[in-house]
């Protein structure tokens, strides 16, 4: 599955950086800085120089921006004050979560290292996370009683959303704009909101980001999400394939790879490992405009 492949992601981000700034990173070492320079003009706040995640809280410029513009309102509207020890706990847990991802799969960790530049952590009665294509690199989370694995799953979930946004910018996944895919005739089943239909692009994102979360739990010997989402992921993929003409050739490639895996019984998690790291899924030559 190319959308999980670290080599494909690196190649895509390099193309994205070239399109944005007319620079093409020479190697993987130059990629994080090139990515950060490319996304900075697309955000209200530039990225920090260098690598690593910048962590902030409910009183940060990011939080104030989101509150002003109604972004992640379900999280920020109920955010409460956080004290020093709470923030120290959040900081330490985010760092441990990043290491946990690397321990499960180093290349999955590299995806998070590259795509996630800023994390806003808040106290909220609405536990969960968020990312937005208008705020690339930013992850918002309200962790509640989460442990390290849940922090890690949030970072992977939202990091892959951002990766999919960049892939869509670089190659285009759909033949229709998002506004058209909101229409009833272009809605498809969600793999996560079981039984509900969502706009096709949202349904695809939900299915794609479910795969690494199932994989991470499988690697930990936990089957909660595997049991919960296997049937709904299959149903979502089958429904999305009835809308195959709305996908571009690139989008069809991603959909077909995910659908083939979802039909496995049992699901082949060794294939997910290969998908993340194998050079077989790295290259892609976009069609000429």
C-alpha atoms as a PDB file:
ATOM      1  CA  UNK A   1       0.000   0.000   0.000  1.00  0.00           C
ATOM      2  CA  UNK A   2       1.747   3.090  -1.274  1.00  0.00           C
ATOM      3  CA  UNK A   3       0.007   5.501   1.052  1.00  0.00           C
ATOM      4  CA  UNK A   4       1.879   3.819   3.947  1.00  0.00           C
ATOM      5  CA  UNK A   5       5.238   3.498   2.219  1.00  0.00           C
ATOM      6  CA  UNK A   6       8.011   5.665   3.608  1.00  0.00           C
ATOM      7  CA  UNK A   7       9.883   5.750   0.296  1.00  0.00           C
ATOM      8  CA  UNK A   8       6.773   6.854  -1.580  1.00  0.00           C
ATOM      9  CA  UNK A   9       6.136   9.493   1.063  1.00  0.00           C
ATOM     10  CA  UNK A  10       9.685  10.818   0.793  1.00  0.00           C
ATOM     11  CA  UNK A  11       9.407  11.000  -2.995  1.00  0.00           C
ATOM     12  CA  UNK A  12       6.023  12.723  -2.745  1.00  0.00           C
ATOM     13  CA  UNK A  13       7.207  15.289  -0.203  1.00  0.00           C
ATOM     14  CA  UNK A  14      10.228  16.026  -2.381  1.00  0.00           C
ATOM     15  CA  UNK A  15       7.926  16.704  -5.352  1.00  0.00           C
ATOM     16  CA  UNK A  16       5.694  18.834  -3.145  1.00  0.00           C
ATOM     17  CA  UNK A  17       8.686  20.880  -1.935  1.00  0.00           C
ATOM     18  CA  UNK A  18       9.830  21.342  -5.523  1.00  0.00           C
ATOM     19  CA  UNK A  19       6.380  22.554  -6.577  1.00  0.00           C
ATOM     20  CA  UNK A  20       6.150  24.972  -3.646  1.00  0.00           C
ATOM     21  CA  UNK A  21       9.678  26.395  -3.541  1.00  0.00           C
ATOM     22  CA  UNK A  22      11.366  25.223  -6.735  1.00  0.00           C
ATOM     23  CA  UNK A  23      13.831  23.216  -4.661  1.00  0.00           C
ATOM     24  CA  UNK A  24      14.353  19.482  -4.892  1.00  0.00           C
ATOM     25  CA  UNK A  25      15.957  17.883  -1.826  1.00  0.00           C
ATOM     26  CA  UNK A  26      19.085  15.956  -2.727  1.00  0.00           C
ATOM     27  CA  UNK A  27      18.604  13.217  -0.146  1.00  0.00           C
ATOM     28  CA  UNK A  28      16.509  12.125   2.814  1.00  0.00           C
ATOM     29  CA  UNK A  29      18.558  14.260   5.215  1.00  0.00           C
ATOM     30  CA  UNK A  30      17.436  17.448   3.441  1.00  0.00           C
ATOM     31  CA  UNK A  31      13.790  16.424   3.276  1.00  0.00           C
ATOM     32  CA  UNK A  32      12.526  17.582   6.727  1.00  0.00           C
ATOM     33  CA  UNK A  33      13.819  21.129   6.236  1.00  0.00           C
ATOM     34  CA  UNK A  34      12.468  21.280   2.687  1.00  0.00           C
ATOM     35  CA  UNK A  35       9.061  20.044   3.874  1.00  0.00           C
ATOM     36  CA  UNK A  36       8.947  22.624   6.652  1.00  0.00           C
ATOM     37  CA  UNK A  37       9.859  25.438   4.262  1.00  0.00           C
ATOM     38  CA  UNK A  38       7.149  24.237   1.879  1.00  0.00           C
ATOM     39  CA  UNK A  39       4.327  24.131   4.429  1.00  0.00           C
ATOM     40  CA  UNK A  40       5.209  27.311   6.341  1.00  0.00           C
ATOM     41  CA  UNK A  41       3.536  29.710   3.845  1.00  0.00           C
ATOM     42  CA  UNK A  42       0.375  27.579   3.982  1.00  0.00           C
ATOM     43  CA  UNK A  43      -0.071  28.073   7.746  1.00  0.00           C
ATOM     44  CA  UNK A  44      -0.680  31.044  10.019  1.00  0.00           C
ATOM     45  CA  UNK A  45       2.575  30.275  11.877  1.00  0.00           C
ATOM     46  CA  UNK A  46       5.833  29.069  10.322  1.00  0.00           C
ATOM     47  CA  UNK A  47       7.483  25.845  11.360  1.00  0.00           C
ATOM     48  CA  UNK A  48      10.422  25.811  13.725  1.00  0.00           C
ATOM     49  CA  UNK A  49      13.829  25.374  12.144  1.00  0.00           C
ATOM     50  CA  UNK A  50      15.247  21.860  12.406  1.00  0.00           C
ATOM     51  CA  UNK A  51      13.500  18.606  13.233  1.00  0.00           C
ATOM     52  CA  UNK A  52      11.394  17.539  16.180  1.00  0.00           C
ATOM     53  CA  UNK A  53       7.904  18.315  17.408  1.00  0.00           C
ATOM     54  CA  UNK A  54       7.039  21.645  19.026  1.00  0.00           C
ATOM     55  CA  UNK A  55       4.487  21.115  21.814  1.00  0.00           C
ATOM     56  CA  UNK A  56       2.121  23.826  23.040  1.00  0.00           C
ATOM     57  CA  UNK A  57      -1.080  24.101  25.053  1.00  0.00           C
ATOM     58  CA  UNK A  58      -4.450  25.844  25.427  1.00  0.00           C
ATOM     59  CA  UNK A  59      -2.844  29.298  25.775  1.00  0.00           C
ATOM     60  CA  UNK A  60      -0.657  29.030  22.651  1.00  0.00           C
ATOM     61  CA  UNK A  61      -1.024  31.035  19.418  1.00  0.00           C
ATOM     62  CA  UNK A  62      -2.151  27.829  17.704  1.00  0.00           C
ATOM     63  CA  UNK A  63      -4.955  27.325  20.223  1.00  0.00           C
ATOM     64  CA  UNK A  64      -6.069  30.961  19.940  1.00  0.00           C
ATOM     65  CA  UNK A  65      -6.069  30.723  16.133  1.00  0.00           C
ATOM     66  CA  UNK A  66      -8.189  27.565  16.179  1.00  0.00           C
ATOM     67  CA  UNK A  67     -10.625  29.077  18.685  1.00  0.00           C
ATOM     68  CA  UNK A  68     -10.968  32.268  16.615  1.00  0.00           C
ATOM     69  CA  UNK A  69     -11.718  30.354  13.431  1.00  0.00           C
ATOM     70  CA  UNK A  70     -13.830  27.534  14.861  1.00  0.00           C
ATOM     71  CA  UNK A  71     -11.256  24.843  14.016  1.00  0.00           C
ATOM     72  CA  UNK A  72     -11.428  21.688  16.163  1.00  0.00           C
ATOM     73  CA  UNK A  73     -14.216  23.439  18.052  1.00  0.00           C
ATOM     74  CA  UNK A  74     -15.255  20.188  19.741  1.00  0.00           C
ATOM     75  CA  UNK A  75     -11.847  20.147  21.436  1.00  0.00           C
ATOM     76  CA  UNK A  76     -11.007  23.783  22.094  1.00  0.00           C
ATOM     77  CA  UNK A  77     -14.468  24.918  23.187  1.00  0.00           C
ATOM     78  CA  UNK A  78     -14.172  22.793  26.330  1.00  0.00           C
ATOM     79  CA  UNK A  79     -10.444  23.177  26.962  1.00  0.00           C
ATOM     80  CA  UNK A  80      -9.504  24.033  30.552  1.00  0.00           C
ATOM     81  CA  UNK A  81      -6.362  25.407  32.172  1.00  0.00           C
ATOM     82  CA  UNK A  82      -3.350  23.105  32.427  1.00  0.00           C
ATOM     83  CA  UNK A  83      -0.689  23.489  35.098  1.00  0.00           C
ATOM     84  CA  UNK A  84       3.055  22.900  34.958  1.00  0.00           C
ATOM     85  CA  UNK A  85       3.117  19.258  36.105  1.00  0.00           C
ATOM     86  CA  UNK A  86       0.343  18.390  33.643  1.00  0.00           C
ATOM     87  CA  UNK A  87       2.294  19.948  30.803  1.00  0.00           C
ATOM     88  CA  UNK A  88       5.461  18.149  31.830  1.00  0.00           C
ATOM     89  CA  UNK A  89       3.510  14.874  31.764  1.00  0.00           C
ATOM     90  CA  UNK A  90       2.141  15.655  28.305  1.00  0.00           C
ATOM     91  CA  UNK A  91       5.598  16.558  26.975  1.00  0.00           C
ATOM     92  CA  UNK A  92       7.138  13.371  28.325  1.00  0.00           C
ATOM     93  CA  UNK A  93       4.304  11.205  27.017  1.00  0.00           C
ATOM     94  CA  UNK A  94       4.478  12.683  23.513  1.00  0.00           C
ATOM     95  CA  UNK A  95       8.215  11.933  23.440  1.00  0.00           C
ATOM     96  CA  UNK A  96       7.611   8.391  24.702  1.00  0.00           C
ATOM     97  CA  UNK A  97       4.863   7.936  22.119  1.00  0.00           C
ATOM     98  CA  UNK A  98       7.204   8.894  19.286  1.00  0.00           C
ATOM     99  CA  UNK A  99       9.735   6.368  20.566  1.00  0.00           C
ATOM    100  CA  UNK A 100       6.964   3.767  20.881  1.00  0.00           C
ATOM    101  CA  UNK A 101       6.117   4.224  17.194  1.00  0.00           C
ATOM    102  CA  UNK A 102       9.779   3.773  16.255  1.00  0.00           C
ATOM    103  CA  UNK A 103       9.926   0.635  18.394  1.00  0.00           C
ATOM    104  CA  UNK A 104       6.887  -0.840  16.620  1.00  0.00           C
ATOM    105  CA  UNK A 105       8.157   0.083  13.148  1.00  0.00           C
ATOM    106  CA  UNK A 106      11.033   2.518  12.514  1.00  0.00           C
ATOM    107  CA  UNK A 107       9.707   3.556   9.109  1.00  0.00           C
ATOM    108  CA  UNK A 108       6.295   4.345  10.550  1.00  0.00           C
ATOM    109  CA  UNK A 109       8.196   6.479  13.044  1.00  0.00           C
ATOM    110  CA  UNK A 110       9.968   8.247  10.189  1.00  0.00           C
ATOM    111  CA  UNK A 111       6.590   9.136   8.707  1.00  0.00           C
ATOM    112  CA  UNK A 112       5.573  10.828  11.949  1.00  0.00           C
ATOM    113  CA  UNK A 113       8.982  12.495  12.321  1.00  0.00           C
ATOM    114  CA  UNK A 114       8.604  14.015   8.861  1.00  0.00           C
ATOM    115  CA  UNK A 115       4.940  15.007   8.755  1.00  0.00           C
ATOM    116  CA  UNK A 116       4.174  16.169  12.320  1.00  0.00           C
ATOM    117  CA  UNK A 117       5.836  19.459  13.236  1.00  0.00           C
ATOM    118  CA  UNK A 118       3.549  20.848  15.968  1.00  0.00           C
ATOM    119  CA  UNK A 119       1.329  19.256  18.617  1.00  0.00           C
ATOM    120  CA  UNK A 120      -1.183  21.169  20.722  1.00  0.00           C
ATOM    121  CA  UNK A 121      -2.258  19.237  23.839  1.00  0.00           C
ATOM    122  CA  UNK A 122      -5.231  20.404  25.895  1.00  0.00           C
ATOM    123  CA  UNK A 123      -7.508  19.344  28.731  1.00  0.00           C
ATOM    124  CA  UNK A 124     -10.945  18.758  27.229  1.00  0.00           C
ATOM    125  CA  UNK A 125     -13.978  16.675  28.027  1.00  0.00           C
ATOM    126  CA  UNK A 126     -13.947  15.597  24.372  1.00  0.00           C
ATOM    127  CA  UNK A 127     -11.064  13.128  24.111  1.00  0.00           C
ATOM    128  CA  UNK A 128      -9.634  12.771  20.636  1.00  0.00           C
ATOM    129  CA  UNK A 129      -7.365  14.323  18.053  1.00  0.00           C
ATOM    130  CA  UNK A 130      -7.469  16.358  14.891  1.00  0.00           C
ATOM    131  CA  UNK A 131      -5.579  17.610  11.856  1.00  0.00           C
ATOM    132  CA  UNK A 132      -6.601  19.773   8.900  1.00  0.00           C
ATOM    133  CA  UNK A 133      -5.374  20.171   5.339  1.00  0.00           C
ATOM    134  CA  UNK A 134      -5.316  23.943   5.907  1.00  0.00           C
ATOM    135  CA  UNK A 135      -2.878  23.536   8.827  1.00  0.00           C
ATOM    136  CA  UNK A 136      -0.258  21.063   7.565  1.00  0.00           C
ATOM    137  CA  UNK A 137       2.047  19.662  10.228  1.00  0.00           C
ATOM    138  CA  UNK A 138      -0.289  20.459  13.137  1.00  0.00           C
ATOM    139  CA  UNK A 139      -1.827  17.780  15.361  1.00  0.00           C
ATOM    140  CA  UNK A 140      -4.274  18.681  18.122  1.00  0.00           C
ATOM    141  CA  UNK A 141      -5.015  16.188  20.882  1.00  0.00           C
ATOM    142  CA  UNK A 142      -7.077  15.997  24.032  1.00  0.00           C
ATOM    143  CA  UNK A 143      -5.656  12.859  25.638  1.00  0.00           C
ATOM    144  CA  UNK A 144      -7.821  12.436  28.723  1.00  0.00           C
ATOM    145  CA  UNK A 145      -6.725   9.173  30.335  1.00  0.00           C
ATOM    146  CA  UNK A 146      -4.689   7.974  27.353  1.00  0.00           C
ATOM    147  CA  UNK A 147      -1.493   6.001  27.807  1.00  0.00           C
ATOM    148  CA  UNK A 148       1.551   6.007  25.555  1.00  0.00           C
ATOM    149  CA  UNK A 149      -0.040   3.664  22.941  1.00  0.00           C
ATOM    150  CA  UNK A 150      -3.039   5.979  22.506  1.00  0.00           C
ATOM    151  CA  UNK A 151      -0.800   9.030  22.097  1.00  0.00           C
ATOM    152  CA  UNK A 152       1.170   7.061  19.506  1.00  0.00           C
ATOM    153  CA  UNK A 153      -1.973   6.029  17.638  1.00  0.00           C
ATOM    154  CA  UNK A 154      -3.124   9.654  17.532  1.00  0.00           C
ATOM    155  CA  UNK A 155       0.210  10.816  16.111  1.00  0.00           C
ATOM    156  CA  UNK A 156       0.161   8.111  13.426  1.00  0.00           C
ATOM    157  CA  UNK A 157      -3.523   8.695  12.634  1.00  0.00           C
ATOM    158  CA  UNK A 158      -3.143  12.445  12.185  1.00  0.00           C
ATOM    159  CA  UNK A 159       0.323  12.178  10.622  1.00  0.00           C
ATOM    160  CA  UNK A 160      -1.059   9.908   7.906  1.00  0.00           C
ATOM    161  CA  UNK A 161      -3.965  12.297   7.322  1.00  0.00           C
ATOM    162  CA  UNK A 162      -1.355  14.986   6.616  1.00  0.00           C
ATOM    163  CA  UNK A 163       0.587  12.622   4.354  1.00  0.00           C
ATOM    164  CA  UNK A 164      -2.596  11.899   2.392  1.00  0.00           C
ATOM    165  CA  UNK A 165      -3.239  15.640   2.039  1.00  0.00           C
ATOM    166  CA  UNK A 166       0.240  16.060   0.536  1.00  0.00           C
ATOM    167  CA  UNK A 167      -0.204  13.040  -1.762  1.00  0.00           C
ATOM    168  CA  UNK A 168      -3.467  14.546  -2.989  1.00  0.00           C
ATOM    169  CA  UNK A 169      -1.727  17.867  -3.653  1.00  0.00           C
ATOM    170  CA  UNK A 170       1.131  16.175  -5.497  1.00  0.00           C
ATOM    171  CA  UNK A 171      -0.806  13.700  -7.636  1.00  0.00           C
ATOM    172  CA  UNK A 172      -4.571  14.311  -7.157  1.00  0.00           C
ATOM    173  CA  UNK A 173      -6.673  11.399  -5.897  1.00  0.00           C
ATOM    174  CA  UNK A 174     -10.097  12.488  -7.146  1.00  0.00           C
ATOM    175  CA  UNK A 175     -11.665  13.829 -10.322  1.00  0.00           C
ATOM    176  CA  UNK A 176     -14.120  16.011  -8.414  1.00  0.00           C
ATOM    177  CA  UNK A 177     -13.592  18.862  -5.925  1.00  0.00           C
ATOM    178  CA  UNK A 178     -14.489  18.256  -2.261  1.00  0.00           C
ATOM    179  CA  UNK A 179     -17.678  20.315  -2.600  1.00  0.00           C
ATOM    180  CA  UNK A 180     -19.018  17.894  -5.216  1.00  0.00           C
ATOM    181  CA  UNK A 181     -18.119  14.867  -3.117  1.00  0.00           C
ATOM    182  CA  UNK A 182     -20.354  16.234  -0.363  1.00  0.00           C
ATOM    183  CA  UNK A 183     -23.367  15.387  -2.521  1.00  0.00           C
ATOM    184  CA  UNK A 184     -25.363  12.292  -1.640  1.00  0.00           C
ATOM    185  CA  UNK A 185     -24.492  10.456  -4.853  1.00  0.00           C
ATOM    186  CA  UNK A 186     -20.770  10.658  -4.022  1.00  0.00           C
ATOM    187  CA  UNK A 187     -20.950   9.521  -0.396  1.00  0.00           C
ATOM    188  CA  UNK A 188     -19.552   6.169   0.770  1.00  0.00           C
ATOM    189  CA  UNK A 189     -19.554   4.060   3.902  1.00  0.00           C
ATOM    190  CA  UNK A 190     -17.123   4.979   6.660  1.00  0.00           C
ATOM    191  CA  UNK A 191     -14.790   2.322   8.045  1.00  0.00           C
ATOM    192  CA  UNK A 192     -14.801   4.045  11.445  1.00  0.00           C
ATOM    193  CA  UNK A 193     -18.246   5.635  11.816  1.00  0.00           C
ATOM    194  CA  UNK A 194     -19.785   2.248  11.194  1.00  0.00           C
ATOM    195  CA  UNK A 195     -22.952   2.287   9.097  1.00  0.00           C
ATOM    196  CA  UNK A 196     -22.656   5.976   8.246  1.00  0.00           C
ATOM    197  CA  UNK A 197     -21.932   7.438   4.813  1.00  0.00           C
ATOM    198  CA  UNK A 198     -19.445  10.261   4.388  1.00  0.00           C
ATOM    199  CA  UNK A 199     -18.178  12.328   1.454  1.00  0.00           C
ATOM    200  CA  UNK A 200     -15.967  10.106  -0.676  1.00  0.00           C
ATOM    201  CA  UNK A 201     -12.696  11.840   0.177  1.00  0.00           C
ATOM    202  CA  UNK A 202     -13.479  11.654   3.911  1.00  0.00           C
ATOM    203  CA  UNK A 203     -14.477   7.995   3.604  1.00  0.00           C
ATOM    204  CA  UNK A 204     -11.194   7.214   1.874  1.00  0.00           C
ATOM    205  CA  UNK A 205      -9.150   9.032   4.512  1.00  0.00           C
ATOM    206  CA  UNK A 206     -11.004   7.244   7.327  1.00  0.00           C
ATOM    207  CA  UNK A 207     -10.351   3.842   5.777  1.00  0.00           C
ATOM    208  CA  UNK A 208      -6.691   4.547   5.050  1.00  0.00           C
ATOM    209  CA  UNK A 209      -5.836   5.818   8.532  1.00  0.00           C
ATOM    210  CA  UNK A 210      -7.588   2.833  10.137  1.00  0.00           C
ATOM    211  CA  UNK A 211      -5.023   0.466   8.594  1.00  0.00           C
ATOM    212  CA  UNK A 212      -1.914   1.577  10.564  1.00  0.00           C
ATOM    213  CA  UNK A 213      -3.921   1.778  13.812  1.00  0.00           C
ATOM    214  CA  UNK A 214      -5.045  -1.826  13.375  1.00  0.00           C
ATOM    215  CA  UNK A 215      -1.448  -2.715  12.517  1.00  0.00           C
ATOM    216  CA  UNK A 216      -0.028  -0.986  15.597  1.00  0.00           C
ATOM    217  CA  UNK A 217      -2.411  -2.800  17.903  1.00  0.00           C
ATOM    218  CA  UNK A 218      -1.654  -6.099  16.166  1.00  0.00           C
ATOM    219  CA  UNK A 219       2.069  -5.506  16.767  1.00  0.00           C
ATOM    220  CA  UNK A 220       1.289  -4.957  20.454  1.00  0.00           C
ATOM    221  CA  UNK A 221      -0.770  -8.150  20.624  1.00  0.00           C
ATOM    222  CA  UNK A 222      -4.065  -6.270  20.982  1.00  0.00           C
ATOM    223  CA  UNK A 223      -7.030  -7.024  18.725  1.00  0.00           C
ATOM    224  CA  UNK A 224      -9.550  -4.350  19.775  1.00  0.00           C
ATOM    225  CA  UNK A 225      -9.461  -2.335  16.556  1.00  0.00           C
ATOM    226  CA  UNK A 226      -8.894  -5.395  14.356  1.00  0.00           C
ATOM    227  CA  UNK A 227     -12.103  -6.928  15.688  1.00  0.00           C
ATOM    228  CA  UNK A 228     -13.964  -3.628  15.531  1.00  0.00           C
ATOM    229  CA  UNK A 229     -12.980  -2.421  12.052  1.00  0.00           C
ATOM    230  CA  UNK A 230     -12.242  -5.464   9.864  1.00  0.00           C
ATOM    231  CA  UNK A 231     -15.819  -5.929   8.605  1.00  0.00           C
ATOM    232  CA  UNK A 232     -16.524  -2.189   8.306  1.00  0.00           C
ATOM    233  CA  UNK A 233     -13.234  -1.598   6.428  1.00  0.00           C
ATOM    234  CA  UNK A 234     -14.173  -4.273   3.903  1.00  0.00           C
ATOM    235  CA  UNK A 235     -17.637  -2.763   3.496  1.00  0.00           C
ATOM    236  CA  UNK A 236     -16.164   0.731   3.089  1.00  0.00           C
ATOM    237  CA  UNK A 237     -13.697  -0.426   0.420  1.00  0.00           C
ATOM    238  CA  UNK A 238     -16.419  -2.264  -1.500  1.00  0.00           C
ATOM    239  CA  UNK A 239     -18.669   0.791  -1.382  1.00  0.00           C
ATOM    240  CA  UNK A 240     -15.880   3.150  -2.451  1.00  0.00           C
ATOM    241  CA  UNK A 241     -15.116   0.900  -5.409  1.00  0.00           C
ATOM    242  CA  UNK A 242     -18.635   1.529  -6.703  1.00  0.00           C
ATOM    243  CA  UNK A 243     -17.483   5.163  -7.018  1.00  0.00           C
ATOM    244  CA  UNK A 244     -14.230   4.188  -8.727  1.00  0.00           C
ATOM    245  CA  UNK A 245     -14.776   6.593 -11.628  1.00  0.00           C
ATOM    246  CA  UNK A 246     -14.506   9.527  -9.199  1.00  0.00           C
ATOM    247  CA  UNK A 247     -10.948   8.470  -8.301  1.00  0.00           C
ATOM    248  CA  UNK A 248      -8.037   9.438 -10.566  1.00  0.00           C
ATOM    249  CA  UNK A 249      -5.718   6.672 -11.760  1.00  0.00           C
ATOM    250  CA  UNK A 250      -3.527   7.408  -8.726  1.00  0.00           C
ATOM    251  CA  UNK A 251      -6.481   7.307  -6.367  1.00  0.00           C
ATOM    252  CA  UNK A 252      -7.635   4.044  -7.940  1.00  0.00           C
ATOM    253  CA  UNK A 253      -4.191   2.565  -7.328  1.00  0.00           C
ATOM    254  CA  UNK A 254      -4.341   3.444  -3.624  1.00  0.00           C
ATOM    255  CA  UNK A 255      -7.932   2.241  -3.306  1.00  0.00           C
ATOM    256  CA  UNK A 256      -7.205  -1.063  -5.060  1.00  0.00           C
ATOM    257  CA  UNK A 257      -4.157  -1.800  -2.903  1.00  0.00           C
ATOM    258  CA  UNK A 258      -6.099  -1.111   0.293  1.00  0.00           C
ATOM    259  CA  UNK A 259      -9.150  -3.061  -0.903  1.00  0.00           C
ATOM    260  CA  UNK A 260      -7.066  -6.103  -1.788  1.00  0.00           C
ATOM    261  CA  UNK A 261      -5.553  -6.131   1.703  1.00  0.00           C
ATOM    262  CA  UNK A 262      -8.914  -5.580   3.408  1.00  0.00           C
ATOM    263  CA  UNK A 263     -10.389  -8.662   1.711  1.00  0.00           C
ATOM    264  CA  UNK A 264      -7.780 -10.935   3.286  1.00  0.00           C
ATOM    265  CA  UNK A 265      -9.050 -13.442   5.811  1.00  0.00           C
ATOM    266  CA  UNK A 266      -7.258 -13.211   8.111  1.00  0.00           C
ATOM    267  CA  UNK A 267      -5.760  -9.803   7.459  1.00  0.00           C
ATOM    268  CA  UNK A 268      -2.107 -10.082   6.417  1.00  0.00           C
ATOM    269  CA  UNK A 269      -0.197  -7.762   8.730  1.00  0.00           C
ATOM    270  CA  UNK A 270       3.143  -8.928   7.325  1.00  0.00           C
ATOM    271  CA  UNK A 271       1.992  -7.286   4.103  1.00  0.00           C
ATOM    272  CA  UNK A 272       1.453  -4.031   5.997  1.00  0.00           C
ATOM    273  CA  UNK A 273       5.041  -4.261   7.259  1.00  0.00           C
ATOM    274  CA  UNK A 274       6.259  -4.714   3.673  1.00  0.00           C
ATOM    275  CA  UNK A 275       4.032  -1.881   2.510  1.00  0.00           C
ATOM    276  CA  UNK A 276       5.599   0.499   5.005  1.00  0.00           C
ATOM    277  CA  UNK A 277       9.221  -0.270   4.130  1.00  0.00           C
ATOM    278  CA  UNK A 278       9.577  -2.135   0.834  1.00  0.00           C
ATOM    279  CA  UNK A 279      11.029  -0.224  -2.156  1.00  0.00           C
ATOM    280  CA  UNK A 280       8.456  -2.077  -4.283  1.00  0.00           C
ATOM    281  CA  UNK A 281       5.898   0.526  -3.185  1.00  0.00           C
ATOM    282  CA  UNK A 282       8.149   3.569  -3.285  1.00  0.00           C
ATOM    283  CA  UNK A 283       8.152   4.814  -6.850  1.00  0.00           C
ATOM    284  CA  UNK A 284       5.344   6.507  -8.701  1.00  0.00           C
ATOM    285  CA  UNK A 285       5.461   8.395 -11.982  1.00  0.00           C
ATOM    286  CA  UNK A 286       2.650  10.947 -12.183  1.00  0.00           C
ATOM    287  CA  UNK A 287       0.753  11.376 -15.415  1.00  0.00           C
ATOM    288  CA  UNK A 288       1.612  14.469 -17.449  1.00  0.00           C
ATOM    289  CA  UNK A 289      -0.838  17.336 -17.056  1.00  0.00           C
END
